[in-house]
Coordinates of C-alpha atoms in Angstrom, one line a residue:
X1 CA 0.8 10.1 -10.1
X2 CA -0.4 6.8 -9.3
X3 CA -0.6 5.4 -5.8
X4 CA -1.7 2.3 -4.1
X5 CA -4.1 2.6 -0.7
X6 CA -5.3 0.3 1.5
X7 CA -8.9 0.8 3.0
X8 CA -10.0 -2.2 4.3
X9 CA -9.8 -5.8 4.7
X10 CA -9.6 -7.0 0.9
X11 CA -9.8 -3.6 -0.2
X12 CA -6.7 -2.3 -2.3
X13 CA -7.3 0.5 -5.0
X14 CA -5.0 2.2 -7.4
X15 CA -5.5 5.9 -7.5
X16 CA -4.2 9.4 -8.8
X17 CA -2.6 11.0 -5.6
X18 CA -0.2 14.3 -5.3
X19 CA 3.3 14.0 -6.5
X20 CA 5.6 13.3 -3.8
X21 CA 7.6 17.1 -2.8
X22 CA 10.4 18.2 -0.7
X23 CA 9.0 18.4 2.8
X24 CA 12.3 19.0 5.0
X25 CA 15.7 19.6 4.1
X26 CA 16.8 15.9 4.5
X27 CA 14.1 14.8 1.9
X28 CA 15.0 13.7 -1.2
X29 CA 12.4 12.4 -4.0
X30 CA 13.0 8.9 -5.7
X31 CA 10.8 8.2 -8.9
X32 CA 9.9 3.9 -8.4
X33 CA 11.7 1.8 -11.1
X34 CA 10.5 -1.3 -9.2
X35 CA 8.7 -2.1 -6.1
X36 CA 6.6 -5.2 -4.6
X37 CA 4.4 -7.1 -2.7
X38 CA 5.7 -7.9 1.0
X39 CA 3.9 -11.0 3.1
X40 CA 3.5 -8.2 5.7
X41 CA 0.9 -6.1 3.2
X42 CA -1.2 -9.2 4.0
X43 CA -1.8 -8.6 8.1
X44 CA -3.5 -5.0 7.2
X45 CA -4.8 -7.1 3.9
X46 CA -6.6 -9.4 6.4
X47 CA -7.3 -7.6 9.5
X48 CA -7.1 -4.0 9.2
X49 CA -10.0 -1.5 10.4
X50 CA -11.8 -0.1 7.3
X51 CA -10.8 4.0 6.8
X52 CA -12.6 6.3 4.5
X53 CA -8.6 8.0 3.6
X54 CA -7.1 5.0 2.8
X55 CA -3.4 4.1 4.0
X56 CA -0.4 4.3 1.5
X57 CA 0.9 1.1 0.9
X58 CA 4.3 -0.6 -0.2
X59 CA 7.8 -0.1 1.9
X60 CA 10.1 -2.2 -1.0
X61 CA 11.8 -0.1 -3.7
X62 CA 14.5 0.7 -6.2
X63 CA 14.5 4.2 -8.2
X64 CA 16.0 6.6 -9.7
X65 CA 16.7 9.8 -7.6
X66 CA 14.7 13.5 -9.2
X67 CA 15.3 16.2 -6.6
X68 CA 16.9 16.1 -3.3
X69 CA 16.3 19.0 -0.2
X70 CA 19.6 21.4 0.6
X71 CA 20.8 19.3 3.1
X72 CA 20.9 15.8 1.6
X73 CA 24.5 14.5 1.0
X74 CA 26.2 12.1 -1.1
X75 CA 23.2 12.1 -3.5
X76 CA 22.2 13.7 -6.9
X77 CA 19.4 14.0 -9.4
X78 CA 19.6 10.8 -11.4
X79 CA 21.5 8.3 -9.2
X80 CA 20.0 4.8 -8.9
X81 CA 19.6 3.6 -5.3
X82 CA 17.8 0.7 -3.3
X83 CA 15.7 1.9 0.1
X84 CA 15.7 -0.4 3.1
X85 CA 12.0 -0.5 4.2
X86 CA 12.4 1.5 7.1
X87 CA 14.1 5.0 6.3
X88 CA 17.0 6.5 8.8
X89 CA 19.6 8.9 9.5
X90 CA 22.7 6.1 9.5
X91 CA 24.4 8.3 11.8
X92 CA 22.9 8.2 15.7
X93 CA 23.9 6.6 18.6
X94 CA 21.1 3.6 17.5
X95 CA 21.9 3.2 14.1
X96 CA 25.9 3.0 14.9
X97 CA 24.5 0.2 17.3
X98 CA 23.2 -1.5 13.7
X99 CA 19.7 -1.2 14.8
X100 CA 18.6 1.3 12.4
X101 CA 14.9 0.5 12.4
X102 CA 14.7 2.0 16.0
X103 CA 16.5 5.5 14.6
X104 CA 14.4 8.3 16.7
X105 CA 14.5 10.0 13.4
X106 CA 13.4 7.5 11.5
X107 CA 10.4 5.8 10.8
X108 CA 8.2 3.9 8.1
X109 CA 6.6 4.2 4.9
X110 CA 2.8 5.0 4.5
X111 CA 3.0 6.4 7.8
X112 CA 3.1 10.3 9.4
X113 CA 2.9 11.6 6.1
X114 CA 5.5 9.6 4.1
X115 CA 4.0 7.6 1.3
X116 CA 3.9 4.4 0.2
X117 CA 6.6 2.8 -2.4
X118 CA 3.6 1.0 -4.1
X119 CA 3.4 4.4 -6.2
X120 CA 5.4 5.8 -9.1
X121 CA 7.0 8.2 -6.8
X122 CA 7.8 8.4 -3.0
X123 CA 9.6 10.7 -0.6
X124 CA 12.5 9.5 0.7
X125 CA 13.0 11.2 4.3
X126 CA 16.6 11.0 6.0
X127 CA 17.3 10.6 2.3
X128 CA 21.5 10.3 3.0
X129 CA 21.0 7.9 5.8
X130 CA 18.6 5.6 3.7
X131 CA 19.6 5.2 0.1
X132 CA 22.5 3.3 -1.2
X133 CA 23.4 3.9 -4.5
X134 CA 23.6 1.3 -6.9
X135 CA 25.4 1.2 -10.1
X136 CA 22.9 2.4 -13.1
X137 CA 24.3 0.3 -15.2
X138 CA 23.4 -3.0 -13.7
X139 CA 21.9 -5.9 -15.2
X140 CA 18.5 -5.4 -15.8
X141 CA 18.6 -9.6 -14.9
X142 CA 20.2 -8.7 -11.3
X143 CA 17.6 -5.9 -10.3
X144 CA 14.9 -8.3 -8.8
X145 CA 17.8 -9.7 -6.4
X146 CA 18.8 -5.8 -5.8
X147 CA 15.0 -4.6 -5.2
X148 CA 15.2 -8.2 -2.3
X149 CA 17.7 -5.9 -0.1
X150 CA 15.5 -4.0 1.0
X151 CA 13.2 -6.3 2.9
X152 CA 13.3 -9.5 2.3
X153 CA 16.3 -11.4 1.6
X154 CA 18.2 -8.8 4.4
X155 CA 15.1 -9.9 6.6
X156 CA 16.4 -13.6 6.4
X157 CA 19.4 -12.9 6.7
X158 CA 19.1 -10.7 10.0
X159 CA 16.8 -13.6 11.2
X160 CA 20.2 -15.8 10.7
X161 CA 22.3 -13.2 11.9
X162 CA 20.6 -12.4 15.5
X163 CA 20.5 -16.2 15.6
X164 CA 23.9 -16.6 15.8
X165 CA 23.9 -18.9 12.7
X166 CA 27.2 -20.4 12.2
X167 CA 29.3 -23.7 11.2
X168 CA 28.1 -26.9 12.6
X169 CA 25.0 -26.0 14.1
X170 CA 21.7 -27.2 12.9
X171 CA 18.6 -24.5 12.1
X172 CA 15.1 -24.7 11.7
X173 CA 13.3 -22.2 9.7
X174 CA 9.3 -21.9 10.2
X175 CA 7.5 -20.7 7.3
X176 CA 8.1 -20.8 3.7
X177 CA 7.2 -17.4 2.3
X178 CA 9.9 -15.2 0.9
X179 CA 11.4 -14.6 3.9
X180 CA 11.7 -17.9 5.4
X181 CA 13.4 -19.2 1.9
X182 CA 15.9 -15.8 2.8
X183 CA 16.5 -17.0 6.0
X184 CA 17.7 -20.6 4.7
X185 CA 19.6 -18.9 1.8
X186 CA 21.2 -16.7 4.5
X187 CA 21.9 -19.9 7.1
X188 CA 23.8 -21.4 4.3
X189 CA 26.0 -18.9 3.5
X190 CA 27.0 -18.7 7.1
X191 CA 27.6 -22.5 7.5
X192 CA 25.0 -23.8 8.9
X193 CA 25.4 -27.9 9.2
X194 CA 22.3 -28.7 8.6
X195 CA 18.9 -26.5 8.2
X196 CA 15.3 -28.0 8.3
X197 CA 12.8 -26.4 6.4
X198 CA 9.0 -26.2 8.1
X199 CA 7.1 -25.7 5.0
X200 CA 4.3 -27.6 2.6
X201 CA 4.1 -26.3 -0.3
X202 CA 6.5 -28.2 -2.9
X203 CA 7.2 -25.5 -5.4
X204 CA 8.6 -23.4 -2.2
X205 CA 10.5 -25.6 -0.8
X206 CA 12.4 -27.0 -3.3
X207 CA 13.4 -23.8 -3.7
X208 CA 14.3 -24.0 -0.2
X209 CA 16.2 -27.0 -0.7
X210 CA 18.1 -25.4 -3.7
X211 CA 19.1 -22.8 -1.3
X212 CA 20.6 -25.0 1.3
X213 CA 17.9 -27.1 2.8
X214 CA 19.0 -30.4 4.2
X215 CA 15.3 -31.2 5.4
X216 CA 11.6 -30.3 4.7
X217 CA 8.6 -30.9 7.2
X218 CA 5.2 -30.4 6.1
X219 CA 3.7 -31.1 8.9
X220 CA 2.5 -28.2 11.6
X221 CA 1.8 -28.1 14.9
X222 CA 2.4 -30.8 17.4
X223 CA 2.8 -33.1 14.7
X224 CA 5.6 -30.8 12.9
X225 CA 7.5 -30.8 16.6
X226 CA 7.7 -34.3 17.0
X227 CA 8.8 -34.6 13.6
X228 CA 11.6 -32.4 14.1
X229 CA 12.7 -33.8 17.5
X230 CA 12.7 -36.8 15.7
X231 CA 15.2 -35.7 12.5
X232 CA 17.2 -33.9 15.7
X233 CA 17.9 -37.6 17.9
X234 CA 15.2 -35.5 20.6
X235 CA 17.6 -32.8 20.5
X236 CA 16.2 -29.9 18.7
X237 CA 18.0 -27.1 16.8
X238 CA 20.2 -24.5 18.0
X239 CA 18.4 -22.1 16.3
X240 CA 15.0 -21.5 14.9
X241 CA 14.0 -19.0 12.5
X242 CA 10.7 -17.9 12.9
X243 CA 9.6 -16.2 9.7
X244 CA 5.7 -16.3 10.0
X245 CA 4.5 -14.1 12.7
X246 CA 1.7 -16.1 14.0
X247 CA 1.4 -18.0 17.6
X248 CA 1.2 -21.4 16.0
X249 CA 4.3 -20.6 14.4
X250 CA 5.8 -19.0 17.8
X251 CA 4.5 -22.4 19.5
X252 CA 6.3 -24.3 17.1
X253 CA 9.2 -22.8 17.6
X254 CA 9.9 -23.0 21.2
X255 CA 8.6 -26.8 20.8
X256 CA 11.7 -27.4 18.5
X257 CA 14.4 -25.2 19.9
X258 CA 17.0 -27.4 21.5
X259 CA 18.0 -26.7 25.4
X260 CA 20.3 -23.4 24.9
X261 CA 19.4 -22.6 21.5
X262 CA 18.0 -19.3 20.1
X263 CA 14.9 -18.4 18.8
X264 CA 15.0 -15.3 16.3
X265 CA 11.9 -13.8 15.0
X266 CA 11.6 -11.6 12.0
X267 CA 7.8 -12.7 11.2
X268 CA 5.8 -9.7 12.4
X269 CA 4.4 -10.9 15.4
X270 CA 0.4 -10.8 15.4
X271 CA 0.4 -11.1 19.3
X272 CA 1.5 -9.3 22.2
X273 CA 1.6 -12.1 24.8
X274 CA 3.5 -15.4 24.2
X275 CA 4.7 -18.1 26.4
X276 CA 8.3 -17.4 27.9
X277 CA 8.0 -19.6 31.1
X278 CA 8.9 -23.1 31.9
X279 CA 7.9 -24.6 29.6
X280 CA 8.6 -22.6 26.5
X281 CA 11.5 -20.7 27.3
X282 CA 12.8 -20.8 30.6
X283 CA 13.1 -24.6 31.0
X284 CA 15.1 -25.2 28.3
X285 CA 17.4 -21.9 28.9
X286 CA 16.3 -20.7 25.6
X287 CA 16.8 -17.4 24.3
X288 CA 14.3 -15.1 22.2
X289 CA 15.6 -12.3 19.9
X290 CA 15.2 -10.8 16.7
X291 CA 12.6 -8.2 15.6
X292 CA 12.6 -5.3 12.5
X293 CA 15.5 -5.9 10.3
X294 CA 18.1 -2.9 10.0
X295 CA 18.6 -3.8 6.5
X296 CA 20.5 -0.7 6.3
X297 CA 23.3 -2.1 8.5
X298 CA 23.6 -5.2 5.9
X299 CA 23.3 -3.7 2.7
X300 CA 26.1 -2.1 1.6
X301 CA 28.1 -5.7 2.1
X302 CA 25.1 -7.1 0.4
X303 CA 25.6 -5.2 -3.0
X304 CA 28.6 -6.6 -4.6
X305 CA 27.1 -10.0 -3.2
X306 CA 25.0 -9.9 -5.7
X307 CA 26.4 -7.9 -8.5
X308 CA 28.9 -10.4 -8.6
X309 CA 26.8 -13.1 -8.6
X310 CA 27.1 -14.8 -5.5
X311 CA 23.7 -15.0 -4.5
X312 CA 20.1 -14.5 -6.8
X313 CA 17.6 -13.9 -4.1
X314 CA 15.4 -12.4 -6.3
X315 CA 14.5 -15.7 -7.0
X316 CA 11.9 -15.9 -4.9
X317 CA 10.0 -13.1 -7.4
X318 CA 7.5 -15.6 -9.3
X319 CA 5.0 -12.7 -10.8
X320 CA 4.9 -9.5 -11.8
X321 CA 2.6 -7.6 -12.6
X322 CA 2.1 -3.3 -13.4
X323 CA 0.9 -0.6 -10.6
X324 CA -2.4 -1.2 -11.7
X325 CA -2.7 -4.7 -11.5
X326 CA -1.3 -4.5 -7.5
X327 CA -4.5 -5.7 -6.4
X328 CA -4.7 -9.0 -7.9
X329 CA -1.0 -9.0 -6.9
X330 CA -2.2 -8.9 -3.3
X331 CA -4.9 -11.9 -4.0
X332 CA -2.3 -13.9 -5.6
X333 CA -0.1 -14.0 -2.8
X334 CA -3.0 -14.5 -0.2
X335 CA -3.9 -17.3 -1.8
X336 CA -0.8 -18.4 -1.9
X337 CA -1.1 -18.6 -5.9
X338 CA 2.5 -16.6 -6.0
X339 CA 4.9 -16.8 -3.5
X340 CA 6.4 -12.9 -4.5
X341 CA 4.9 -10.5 -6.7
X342 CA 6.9 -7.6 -8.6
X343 CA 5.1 -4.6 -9.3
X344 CA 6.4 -2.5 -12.3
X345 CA 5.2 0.8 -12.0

């Protein structure tokens, strides 16, 4: 079959790897009718040590089911289903919690093993845990916004959700990548008053605006702050959605949360130390949450949200392109050509 690796910064290949087999008894193999491009292929894309091996990439799939291991339930050869990005058992003590993404027998694609979804077949470990079935008869039309719940949209949306998003208060989002449009398509269905879009580039943000946005700011940094505050009567938000993953982005955020708000970050952070003290955090008895987004926990409500038309998230898919033409989907979205690419294996 054909897989996508990662060996380097820049360095993306298409090659012929092993077909995917049954490895434990909670396997189950998925053939790839659609997978994508996520803004966090881009880190590794950038910064990532250069490896002889190569590292499976892609973690973003819907498929078709082909064999599952003797102890997979609920599940049979041919069903359609969606995989969140991180794969799980559903059932532990964690995942009851709705933090699936921190399942201690769970873990990721393209790593210990597992491949990537980048790939026209992928094992699916924790297989009855991780796939939700979907029906096979859906609307070829509706299957980008089905392939967006398992990242992205789900990754706004749990952004919103650990922000405590809710009527009357005013949000921020920071960032206008896939996920950041999410989160604002997410803070609007859960009543957000008004939500102020930190983004520049036009064609994304009046998507944004489309999706809820009451306000866009284009400008960054101090500059973007004050701006804000401004909008806000010096107030702030009561929540800012941090969708990038960068410190600037982090910075901005604190400058803008309102005293008692929330900060919730879902863009993977590309720090380890970050200003929490007085005058970030502490001062302003701000709070900092979010992280990896159990998209397990959301899905299954998430479904019918789109099979009957109540949301088309899969709007934010402005490419595609095949399996072998994934690495000039990865340029595109560097450069910021393509906000989301689709890759049709």
């Amino acid at each position: 079959m054909r897989a996508t690796y990662m060996y380097g910064p820049g360095d993306v290949r298409v090659e012929e790897a092993r077909e995917p087999r049954i490895v434990d008894p909670t396997d189950a193999l998925v053939r790839v009718t659609l997978t994508c491009v996520c803004g966090s292929d881009l880190h590794p894309y950038h910064s990532m040590a250069v490896t002889d091996e190569g590292v499976p990439m892609g973690h973003e799939f819907l498929g078709v089911v082909e064999e599952t291991g003797s102890e997979v339930t609920g599940l049979k050869k041919g069903d359609f289903v969606v995989s969140p990005w991180a794969f799980a058992d559903n059932t532990c003590a964690i995942c009851r919690d709705g933090f699936q993404t921190a399942c201690p027998r769970g873990g990721w694609y393209g790593t210990g093993g597992v491949g990537g979804a980048q790939a026209e077949a992928v094992r699916v470990p924790q297989a009855s845990g991780t796939l939700v079935k979907i029906p096979g008869d859906a609307d070829v039309a509706l299957l980008p916004s089905l392939l967006t719940l398992s990242d992205v949209y789900l990754t706004g949306y749990h952004a919103a959700h650990m922000g405590g998003v809710s009527a009357g208060k005013t949000v921020t989002v920071i960032g206008d990548g896939a996920v950041g449009l999410s989160a604002v398509l997410a803070s609007g269905r859960m009543g957000a008053e008004r939500i102020i879009l930190m983004g520049r580039h036009r064609t994304r943000t009046d998507l944004g605006r489309e999706w809820g946005a009451t306000e866009v700011v284009a400008e960054r940094g101090e500059e973007g702050v004050a701006r804000v505050m401004e909008l806000t009567g010096g107030e702030g938000s009561h929540v800012v959605l941090e969708a990038v993953g960068l410190m600037p982005a982090y910075e901005q955020a604190y400058g803008v949360v309102r005293p008692g708000g929330i900060i919730s970050r879902v863009g993977v952070p590309q720090y380890e130390e970050a200003p929490v003290g007085v005058g970030s955090l502490f001062g302003k008895n701000a709070g900092l949450t979010g992280g990896p987004a159990p998209v397990r926990a959301y899905i299954d409500a998430a479904v019918p949200d789109v099979l009957e038309g109540r949301i088309e998230p899969g709007r934010v898919f402005d490419a595609e392109v095949t399996l072998d033409e994934v690495a000039d989907a990865y340029r595109r979205m560097d450069t910021r050509a393509n906000l989301k690419v689709l890759v049709r294996p």
